[in-house]
Amino acid sequence: MITLPEDYLQEMQTVFGEELPAYEACFARDAFRGISVNRLKITPEALLPLLPFPVTRSPFYRDGYYVSAEEQGIGKLPLHHAGAFYVQEPSASSAVSLLGVRPGDRVLDLCAAPGGKSAQIASCLEGSGLIWSNEVVRSRAQILLSNYERMGIRSGVVSSLYPEVLCSRLSGFFDRVLVDAPCSGEGMFRKDPAAVAEWSREHVLACARRQLSILDSAAEALRSGGTLVYSTCTFSPEENEGVIRQFLESHPDFTPGELTESFGRPTGVSCGIRITPLENGEGHFAAILRKTGDASPWGTIVSGNLTKSEKQAADELLDIFRELPHGRLKLQGDKLYLLPELYPETAGVNVIRAGVFAGEFKKNRFEPAHSLFTAFPPSAFRRVLALDRDDPRAVEFLNGYEIDCDGDKGYTAVSYCGMVMGFGKCSGGRLKNKYPKGLRTV
Ligand code: SAM
């Protein structure tokens, strides 16, 4: 059994009151686990019968489910490789429910890696609008990008910028902003006992200062009339209610938002909820804030005409796709991208990825990228090798082997249960495997 610091237990007395012993008793039980379904790839109705383990519905997100603590190897399942779901602690999905994303919205996820909430936002956008995922730590932004590709996010941008830099350049651009802030992680104590050793009051207070500074930036990126959701995976009142109160004091153009969700326990602010192990989640706080005023139109979004070489690139894509995908083609050096329609090409904002990396010209030959295939459904492609749930070629493909393929010669999408998980080059009854080495299961 974990020993919790005395200072921490005193703080928790203010959060749990007479339920404190019940909270402490939770440390003897398994942590909660869950998945969130990715509607860019599959509906929950279609996915649930395919899953090789039982799930139960989570109250925190319309597409969230609990998975038993005993299930092993979920991340190695072909369904996971195909982007059907994201493994996510159930209460962590609550913040996106509060954000209320609608198709067509422009959404900023300011502290985004590894990408669970970005995956949810993209799923709620249903392929329309724009999601911009920023992660200040570069190495973590790469993990975010890899999750983007697995989930098949097309209308998205990944960047690794300081919040103040990004938000000042995109002032007033976003309809919704999520700040899932770095925190003291008290909600992680049951999953990760090492986090307990790092806990101190000084750390809590330092986190609160950093959270306020990130929120200042977020406020700038939000348009008038837009919605800001602040979340943490900690219970600390300083990092939660305290941050919200201070933010509202220093931002008279913001008001507390109205809670319409029925989950979680009330908090010291009317616009926030807290989920603890007593509500069947590891630990999350989320609050809604609204920016007053009417929507102000943002400057123009650049949409360029195709250059001659981009037209050549379009011809190459027409050998792979049934028809040219929506989005703007952009050639940068030898690399071809499909930009999101709402992408604001803003001077001074360097991004890691905008839209889909489609491929590269090498000595005048076009080599398509893995991410080009995972971003589209099987119906988009001229050639598809469709594998069903029990086809042994699915695992062989994910392991990097050549597999049988009786289709026409050329680049071929490989789909599993109706979701594209990669591609290969078909010739003479065999498919040369192009599944990226770093993603292979062996
Ligand atoms: N939203 C993510 C998800 O659902 O997968 C989890 C985000 S995690 C709670 C907070 C993130 O904030 C971390 O990835 C961390 O690297 C990042 N971060 C750390 N310091 C930061 C800062 N000063 N400004 C912005 N983000 C920061």
Tab-separated table of N, CA, C and O in Angstrom, residues 129-232:
chain	number	residue	atom	x	y	z
A	129	GLY	N	-13.650	21.158	-40.341
A	129	GLY	CA	-13.041	22.159	-39.462
A	129	GLY	C	-11.538	22.002	-39.391
A	129	GLY	O	-10.889	21.562	-40.354
A	130	LEU	N	-10.978	22.352	-38.233
A	130	LEU	CA	-9.525	22.285	-38.077
A	130	LEU	C	-9.186	21.975	-36.635
A	130	LEU	O	-9.746	22.575	-35.718
A	131	ILE	N	-8.260	21.041	-36.427
A	131	ILE	CA	-7.695	20.862	-35.093
A	131	ILE	C	-6.215	21.207	-35.165
A	131	ILE	O	-5.497	20.752	-36.057
A	132	TRP	N	-5.791	22.058	-34.228
A	132	TRP	CA	-4.377	22.451	-34.142
A	132	TRP	C	-3.869	21.936	-32.803
A	132	TRP	O	-4.347	22.355	-31.746
A	133	SER	N	-2.921	21.000	-32.858
A	133	SER	CA	-2.395	20.386	-31.630
A	133	SER	C	-0.976	20.871	-31.406
A	133	SER	O	-0.091	20.643	-32.246
A	134	ASN	N	-0.768	21.516	-30.272
A	134	ASN	CA	0.564	22.040	-29.961
A	134	ASN	C	1.131	21.323	-28.738
A	134	ASN	O	0.416	21.053	-27.770
A	135	GLU	N	2.403	21.014	-28.804
A	135	GLU	CA	3.084	20.404	-27.656
A	135	GLU	C	4.465	21.028	-27.562
A	135	GLU	O	5.273	20.911	-28.480
A	136	VAL	N	4.735	21.689	-26.429
A	136	VAL	CA	5.955	22.474	-26.313
A	136	VAL	C	7.216	21.589	-26.309
A	136	VAL	O	8.258	21.996	-26.826
A	137	VAL	N	7.112	20.373	-25.789
A	137	VAL	CA	8.294	19.491	-25.742
A	137	VAL	C	8.398	18.749	-27.070
A	137	VAL	O	7.522	17.962	-27.436
A	138	ARG	N	9.480	19.031	-27.787
A	138	ARG	CA	9.609	18.552	-29.164
A	138	ARG	C	9.504	17.020	-29.278
A	138	ARG	O	8.838	16.500	-30.165
A	139	SER	N	10.182	16.302	-28.386
A	139	SER	CA	10.170	14.834	-28.496
A	139	SER	C	8.742	14.303	-28.281
A	139	SER	O	8.317	13.337	-28.917
A	140	ARG	N	7.998	14.953	-27.420
A	140	ARG	CA	6.617	14.535	-27.196
A	140	ARG	C	5.733	14.908	-28.395
A	140	ARG	O	4.749	14.230	-28.691
A	141	ALA	N	6.092	15.986	-29.091
A	141	ALA	CA	5.323	16.375	-30.282
A	141	ALA	C	5.451	15.304	-31.376
A	141	ALA	O	4.535	15.098	-32.170
A	142	GLN	N	6.591	14.601	-31.416
A	142	GLN	CA	6.762	13.530	-32.403
A	142	GLN	C	5.820	12.368	-32.092
A	142	GLN	O	5.273	11.741	-33.001
A	143	ILE	N	5.622	12.084	-30.807
A	143	ILE	CA	4.689	11.005	-30.419
A	143	ILE	C	3.265	11.416	-30.822
A	143	ILE	O	2.481	10.628	-31.342
A	144	LEU	N	2.985	12.694	-30.609
A	144	LEU	CA	1.683	13.243	-31.004
A	144	LEU	C	1.458	13.055	-32.510
A	144	LEU	O	0.392	12.617	-32.950
A	145	LEU	N	2.481	13.351	-33.286
A	145	LEU	CA	2.373	13.215	-34.744
A	145	LEU	C	2.109	11.762	-35.128
A	145	LEU	O	1.282	11.477	-36.007
A	146	SER	N	2.808	10.855	-34.480
A	146	SER	CA	2.618	9.446	-34.803
A	146	SER	C	1.179	9.013	-34.467
A	146	SER	O	0.546	8.262	-35.217
A	147	ASN	N	0.633	9.533	-33.375
A	147	ASN	CA	-0.770	9.226	-33.053
A	147	ASN	C	-1.722	9.857	-34.069
A	147	ASN	O	-2.731	9.274	-34.432
A	148	TYR	N	-1.395	11.060	-34.524
A	148	TYR	CA	-2.189	11.710	-35.578
A	148	TYR	C	-2.298	10.787	-36.805
A	148	TYR	O	-3.356	10.621	-37.383
A	149	GLU	N	-1.156	10.224	-37.183
A	149	GLU	CA	-1.136	9.392	-38.400
A	149	GLU	C	-1.938	8.115	-38.180
A	149	GLU	O	-2.674	7.668	-39.056
A	150	ARG	N	-1.797	7.527	-37.000
A	150	ARG	CA	-2.539	6.290	-36.716
A	150	ARG	C	-4.045	6.563	-36.694
A	150	ARG	O	-4.829	5.757	-37.201
A	151	MET	N	-4.438	7.704	-36.150
A	151	MET	CA	-5.866	7.998	-36.057
A	151	MET	C	-6.425	8.507	-37.398
A	151	MET	O	-7.624	8.648	-37.547
A	152	GLY	N	-5.555	8.807	-38.342
A	152	GLY	CA	-6.019	9.259	-39.656
A	152	GLY	C	-6.540	10.681	-39.645
A	152	GLY	O	-7.506	11.014	-40.338
A	153	ILE	N	-5.888	11.560	-38.868
A	153	ILE	CA	-6.355	12.952	-38.782
A	153	ILE	C	-5.840	13.722	-39.997
A	153	ILE	O	-4.639	13.838	-40.208
A	154	ARG	N	-6.785	14.237	-40.772
A	154	ARG	CA	-6.427	14.917	-42.022
A	154	ARG	C	-6.452	16.429	-41.856
A	154	ARG	O	-5.591	17.129	-42.355
A	155	SER	N	-7.491	16.926	-41.163
A	155	SER	CA	-7.650	18.379	-41.043
A	155	SER	C	-6.994	18.850	-39.758
A	155	SER	O	-7.662	19.382	-38.857
A	156	GLY	N	-5.701	18.635	-39.655
A	156	GLY	CA	-5.022	18.967	-38.409
A	156	GLY	C	-3.642	19.553	-38.628
A	156	GLY	O	-3.057	19.435	-39.712
A	157	VAL	N	-3.153	20.190	-37.580
A	157	VAL	CA	-1.814	20.782	-37.585
A	157	VAL	C	-1.128	20.359	-36.288
A	157	VAL	O	-1.750	20.365	-35.228
A	158	VAL	N	0.148	19.995	-36.384
A	158	VAL	CA	0.940	19.673	-35.191
A	158	VAL	C	2.083	20.675	-35.108
A	158	VAL	O	2.811	20.876	-36.094
A	159	SER	N	2.218	21.312	-33.946
A	159	SER	CA	3.329	22.257	-33.786
A	159	SER	C	3.986	22.024	-32.439
A	159	SER	O	3.431	21.362	-31.562
A	160	SER	N	5.191	22.594	-32.305
A	160	SER	CA	5.904	22.506	-31.032
A	160	SER	C	6.430	23.909	-30.717
A	160	SER	O	7.583	24.234	-30.967
A	161	LEU	N	5.534	24.733	-30.197
A	161	LEU	CA	5.865	26.141	-29.966
A	161	LEU	C	5.533	26.521	-28.526
A	161	LEU	O	4.685	25.882	-27.879
A	162	TYR	N	6.186	27.588	-28.037
A	162	TYR	CA	5.775	28.114	-26.740
A	162	TYR	C	4.369	28.676	-26.909
A	162	TYR	O	4.087	29.363	-27.909
A	163	PRO	N	3.482	28.416	-25.934
A	163	PRO	CA	2.100	28.896	-26.069
A	163	PRO	C	2.024	30.379	-26.413
A	163	PRO	O	1.212	30.789	-27.252
A	164	GLU	N	2.899	31.215	-25.787
A	164	GLU	CA	2.780	32.661	-26.037
A	164	GLU	C	3.128	33.020	-27.482
A	164	GLU	O	2.556	33.938	-28.054
A	165	VAL	N	4.037	32.260	-28.077
A	165	VAL	CA	4.419	32.534	-29.473
A	165	VAL	C	3.255	32.152	-30.389
A	165	VAL	O	2.781	32.945	-31.212
A	166	LEU	N	2.784	30.923	-30.233
A	166	LEU	CA	1.703	30.441	-31.100
A	166	LEU	C	0.451	31.317	-30.960
A	166	LEU	O	-0.139	31.751	-31.962
A	167	CYS	N	0.066	31.590	-29.729
A	167	CYS	CA	-1.226	32.257	-29.507
A	167	CYS	C	-1.196	33.728	-29.907
A	167	CYS	O	-2.217	34.284	-30.315
A	168	SER	N	-0.022	34.373	-29.831
A	168	SER	CA	0.002	35.774	-30.264
A	168	SER	C	-0.090	35.855	-31.790
A	168	SER	O	-0.658	36.783	-32.333
A	169	ARG	N	0.450	34.851	-32.470
A	169	ARG	CA	0.360	34.875	-33.941
A	169	ARG	C	-1.032	34.499	-34.448
A	169	ARG	O	-1.416	34.874	-35.550
A	170	LEU	N	-1.746	33.706	-33.653
A	170	LEU	CA	-3.072	33.268	-34.100
A	170	LEU	C	-4.156	33.854	-33.189
A	170	LEU	O	-5.140	33.190	-32.844
A	171	SER	N	-3.946	35.117	-32.854
A	171	SER	CA	-4.857	35.797	-31.946
A	171	SER	C	-6.297	35.776	-32.496
A	171	SER	O	-6.545	36.161	-33.637
A	172	GLY	N	-7.238	35.285	-31.695
A	172	GLY	CA	-8.663	35.306	-32.070
A	172	GLY	C	-9.057	34.320	-33.142
A	172	GLY	O	-10.156	34.406	-33.689
A	173	PHE	N	-8.218	33.356	-33.455
A	173	PHE	CA	-8.498	32.454	-34.583
A	173	PHE	C	-9.430	31.295	-34.224
A	173	PHE	O	-10.191	30.818	-35.056
A	174	PHE	N	-9.382	30.830	-32.981
A	174	PHE	CA	-10.036	29.553	-32.661
A	174	PHE	C	-11.415	29.734	-32.016
A	174	PHE	O	-11.628	30.612	-31.184
A	175	ASP	N	-12.325	28.823	-32.377
A	175	ASP	CA	-13.667	28.801	-31.780
A	175	ASP	C	-13.630	28.179	-30.393
A	175	ASP	O	-14.433	28.517	-29.523
A	176	ARG	N	-12.710	27.202	-30.235
A	176	ARG	CA	-12.587	26.498	-28.947
A	176	ARG	C	-11.123	26.225	-28.668
A	176	ARG	O	-10.379	25.864	-29.592
A	177	VAL	N	-10.747	26.393	-27.408
A	177	VAL	CA	-9.363	26.125	-27.010
A	177	VAL	C	-9.390	25.218	-25.779
A	177	VAL	O	-10.148	25.460	-24.837
A	178	LEU	N	-8.557	24.187	-25.832
A	178	LEU	CA	-8.404	23.301	-24.679
A	178	LEU	C	-7.010	23.498	-24.092
A	178	LEU	O	-6.013	23.434	-24.819
A	179	VAL	N	-6.980	23.736	-22.779
A	179	VAL	CA	-5.697	23.761	-22.057
A	179	VAL	C	-5.724	22.595	-21.077
A	179	VAL	O	-6.355	22.670	-20.020
A	180	ASP	N	-5.105	21.497	-21.474
A	180	ASP	CA	-4.991	20.321	-20.591
A	180	ASP	C	-3.604	20.449	-19.964
A	180	ASP	O	-2.627	19.907	-20.460
A	181	ALA	N	-3.557	21.164	-18.878
A	181	ALA	CA	-2.295	21.740	-18.412
A	181	ALA	C	-1.368	20.730	-17.725
A	181	ALA	O	-1.845	19.787	-17.085
A	182	PRO	N	-0.042	20.971	-17.835
A	182	PRO	CA	0.890	20.191	-17.013
A	182	PRO	C	0.580	20.493	-15.546
A	182	PRO	O	0.303	21.648	-15.207
A	183	CYS	N	0.586	19.474	-14.702
A	183	CYS	CA	0.128	19.668	-13.322
A	183	CYS	C	0.896	18.748	-12.383
A	183	CYS	O	1.753	17.984	-12.816
A	184	SER	N	0.528	18.780	-11.111
A	184	SER	CA	1.236	17.950	-10.132
A	184	SER	C	0.763	16.501	-10.169
A	184	SER	O	1.307	15.661	-9.444
A	185	GLY	N	-0.214	16.185	-10.981
A	185	GLY	CA	-0.562	14.796	-11.302
A	185	GLY	C	-1.092	13.954	-10.147
A	185	GLY	O	-0.883	12.743	-10.122
A	186	GLU	N	-1.837	14.585	-9.251
A	186	GLU	CA	-2.337	13.820	-8.097
A	186	GLU	C	-3.304	12.705	-8.526
A	186	GLU	O	-3.412	11.682	-7.857
A	187	GLY	N	-3.956	12.920	-9.657
A	187	GLY	CA	-4.862	11.893	-10.182
A	187	GLY	C	-4.122	10.709	-10.774
A	187	GLY	O	-4.748	9.737	-11.204
A	188	MET	N	-2.798	10.796	-10.849
A	188	MET	CA	-2.007	9.694	-11.398
A	188	MET	C	-1.414	8.818	-10.304
A	188	MET	O	-0.750	7.828	-10.581
A	189	PHE	N	-1.626	9.202	-9.042
A	189	PHE	CA	-0.947	8.498	-7.945
A	189	PHE	C	-1.248	6.999	-7.910
A	189	PHE	O	-0.387	6.197	-7.591
A	190	ARG	N	-2.476	6.613	-8.233
A	190	ARG	CA	-2.810	5.176	-8.158
A	190	ARG	C	-2.133	4.416	-9.292
A	190	ARG	O	-1.724	3.277	-9.142
A	191	LYS	N	-2.014	5.065	-10.467
A	191	LYS	CA	-1.401	4.398	-11.621
A	191	LYS	C	0.110	4.398	-11.529
A	191	LYS	O	0.779	3.515	-12.037
A	192	ASP	N	0.657	5.476	-10.952
A	192	ASP	CA	2.097	5.687	-11.007
A	192	ASP	C	2.611	6.142	-9.636
A	192	ASP	O	2.733	7.339	-9.371
A	193	PRO	N	2.944	5.170	-8.766
A	193	PRO	CA	3.380	5.533	-7.412
A	193	PRO	C	4.614	6.459	-7.414
A	193	PRO	O	4.805	7.223	-6.460
A	194	ALA	N	5.411	6.440	-8.503
A	194	ALA	CA	6.594	7.314	-8.554
A	194	ALA	C	6.172	8.782	-8.493
A	194	ALA	O	6.913	9.643	-7.988
A	195	ALA	N	4.970	9.100	-8.997
A	195	ALA	CA	4.478	10.484	-8.987
A	195	ALA	C	4.298	10.977	-7.553
A	195	ALA	O	4.402	12.183	-7.282
A	196	VAL	N	4.024	10.063	-6.625
A	196	VAL	CA	3.826	10.457	-5.226
A	196	VAL	C	5.126	11.049	-4.677
A	196	VAL	O	5.119	12.066	-3.967
A	197	ALA	N	6.248	10.405	-5.050
A	197	ALA	CA	7.551	10.845	-4.527
A	197	ALA	C	7.888	12.264	-5.003
A	197	ALA	O	8.611	13.005	-4.331
A	198	GLU	N	7.356	12.654	-6.170
A	198	GLU	CA	7.666	13.994	-6.709
A	198	GLU	C	6.769	15.084	-6.128
A	198	GLU	O	6.969	16.267	-6.378
A	199	TRP	N	5.752	14.693	-5.396
A	199	TRP	CA	4.772	15.675	-4.928
A	199	TRP	C	5.354	16.566	-3.816
A	199	TRP	O	6.049	16.101	-2.920
A	200	SER	N	5.115	17.852	-3.889
A	200	SER	CA	5.436	18.760	-2.775
A	200	SER	C	4.543	19.987	-2.925
A	200	SER	O	4.048	20.277	-4.027
A	201	ARG	N	4.364	20.737	-1.850
A	201	ARG	CA	3.537	21.950	-1.923
A	201	ARG	C	4.157	22.959	-2.874
A	201	ARG	O	3.469	23.641	-3.613
A	202	GLU	N	5.502	23.033	-2.860
A	202	GLU	CA	6.194	23.989	-3.755
A	202	GLU	C	5.884	23.656	-5.209
A	202	GLU	O	5.648	24.536	-6.026
A	203	HIS	N	5.885	22.344	-5.508
A	203	HIS	CA	5.606	21.937	-6.888
A	203	HIS	C	4.176	22.306	-7.286
A	203	HIS	O	3.922	22.813	-8.377
A	204	VAL	N	3.241	22.100	-6.373
A	204	VAL	CA	1.836	22.458	-6.644
A	204	VAL	C	1.747	23.956	-6.977
A	204	VAL	O	1.123	24.363	-7.971
A	205	LEU	N	2.411	24.787	-6.176
A	205	LEU	CA	2.305	26.237	-6.386
A	205	LEU	C	3.004	26.663	-7.674
A	205	LEU	O	2.522	27.534	-8.405
A	206	ALA	N	4.135	25.988	-7.980
A	206	ALA	CA	4.840	26.299	-9.242
A	206	ALA	C	3.962	25.906	-10.432
A	206	ALA	O	3.891	26.618	-11.438
A	207	CYS	N	3.272	24.777	-10.305
A	207	CYS	CA	2.370	24.340	-11.387
A	207	CYS	C	1.278	25.386	-11.600
A	207	CYS	O	0.933	25.733	-12.733
A	208	ALA	N	0.714	25.899	-10.493
A	208	ALA	CA	-0.385	26.873	-10.607
A	208	ALA	C	0.075	28.127	-11.363
A	208	ALA	O	-0.646	28.662	-12.209
A	209	ARG	N	1.315	28.569	-11.074
A	209	ARG	CA	1.823	29.771	-11.787
A	209	ARG	C	1.957	29.484	-13.283
A	209	ARG	O	1.568	30.293	-14.125
A	210	ARG	N	2.483	28.304	-13.603
A	210	ARG	CA	2.664	27.957	-15.024
A	210	ARG	C	1.301	27.823	-15.712
A	210	ARG	O	1.113	28.247	-16.851
A	211	GLN	N	0.348	27.241	-15.012
A	211	GLN	CA	-0.990	27.057	-15.605
A	211	GLN	C	-1.631	28.402	-15.942
A	211	GLN	O	-2.230	28.573	-17.009
A	212	LEU	N	-1.469	29.393	-15.048
A	212	LEU	CA	-2.052	30.713	-15.314
A	212	LEU	C	-1.412	31.357	-16.532
A	212	LEU	O	-2.079	32.002	-17.341
A	213	SER	N	-0.106	31.143	-16.657
A	213	SER	CA	0.581	31.747	-17.799
A	213	SER	C	0.117	31.093	-19.117
A	213	SER	O	-0.103	31.769	-20.125
A	214	ILE	N	-0.083	29.764	-19.099
A	214	ILE	CA	-0.568	29.082	-20.320
A	214	ILE	C	-1.988	29.567	-20.645
A	214	ILE	O	-2.330	29.820	-21.807
A	215	LEU	N	-2.803	29.739	-19.599
A	215	LEU	CA	-4.180	30.206	-19.832
A	215	LEU	C	-4.214	31.615	-20.426
A	215	LEU	O	-5.076	31.927	-21.247
A	216	ASP	N	-3.273	32.462	-20.004
A	216	ASP	CA	-3.201	33.815	-20.584
A	216	ASP	C	-3.041	33.730	-22.097
A	216	ASP	O	-3.681	34.456	-22.859
A	217	SER	N	-2.149	32.827	-22.527
A	217	SER	CA	-1.936	32.671	-23.972
A	217	SER	C	-3.191	32.132	-24.639
A	217	SER	O	-3.620	32.617	-25.690
A	218	ALA	N	-3.776	31.110	-24.014
A	218	ALA	CA	-4.968	30.486	-24.600
A	218	ALA	C	-6.069	31.514	-24.816
A	218	ALA	O	-6.760	31.509	-25.839
A	219	ALA	N	-6.211	32.423	-23.842
A	219	ALA	CA	-7.267	33.444	-23.917
A	219	ALA	C	-7.096	34.289	-25.174
A	219	ALA	O	-8.070	34.703	-25.807
A	220	GLU	N	-5.839	34.530	-25.527
A	220	GLU	CA	-5.574	35.374	-26.698
A	220	GLU	C	-5.949	34.658	-27.998
A	220	GLU	O	-6.465	35.270	-28.933
A	221	ALA	N	-5.710	33.341	-28.052
A	221	ALA	CA	-5.972	32.607	-29.301
A	221	ALA	C	-7.461	32.410	-29.560
A	221	ALA	O	-7.879	32.103	-30.672
A	222	LEU	N	-8.274	32.579	-28.503
A	222	LEU	CA	-9.715	32.316	-28.623
A	222	LEU	C	-10.430	33.526	-29.220
A	222	LEU	O	-10.141	34.663	-28.870
A	223	ARG	N	-11.400	33.267	-30.095
A	223	ARG	CA	-12.197	34.366	-30.651
A	223	ARG	C	-13.226	34.819	-29.622
A	223	ARG	O	-13.573	34.078	-28.698
A	224	SER	N	-13.732	36.035	-29.816
A	224	SER	CA	-14.830	36.497	-28.948
A	224	SER	C	-16.003	35.541	-29.115
A	224	SER	O	-16.285	35.076	-30.223
A	225	GLY	N	-16.673	35.246	-28.019
A	225	GLY	CA	-17.805	34.313	-28.087
A	225	GLY	C	-17.374	32.849	-28.054
A	225	GLY	O	-18.226	31.964	-28.082
A	226	GLY	N	-16.068	32.596	-28.006
A	226	GLY	CA	-15.577	31.223	-28.046
A	226	GLY	C	-15.523	30.566	-26.669
A	226	GLY	O	-15.776	31.202	-25.642
A	227	THR	N	-15.188	29.268	-26.654
A	227	THR	CA	-15.179	28.469	-25.413
A	227	THR	C	-13.771	28.000	-25.095
A	227	THR	O	-13.072	27.466	-25.965
A	228	LEU	N	-13.401	28.189	-23.819
A	228	LEU	CA	-12.097	27.728	-23.340
A	228	LEU	C	-12.351	26.678	-22.264
A	228	LEU	O	-13.132	26.911	-21.346
A	229	VAL	N	-11.726	25.513	-22.397
A	229	VAL	CA	-11.812	24.512	-21.332
A	229	VAL	C	-10.428	24.318	-20.741
A	229	VAL	O	-9.437	24.159	-21.468
A	230	TYR	N	-10.380	24.383	-19.416
A	230	TYR	CA	-9.131	24.181	-18.678
A	230	TYR	C	-9.255	22.852	-17.948
A	230	TYR	O	-10.280	22.607	-17.285
A	231	SER	N	-8.256	21.989	-18.068
A	231	SER	CA	-8.331	20.718	-17.340
A	231	SER	C	-6.974	20.341	-16.779
A	231	SER	O	-5.924	20.777	-17.272
A	232	THR	N	-7.017	19.514	-15.722
A	232	THR	CA	-5.799	18.964	-15.131
A	232	THR	C	-6.120	17.547	-14.673
A	232	THR	O	-7.292	17.181	-14.543
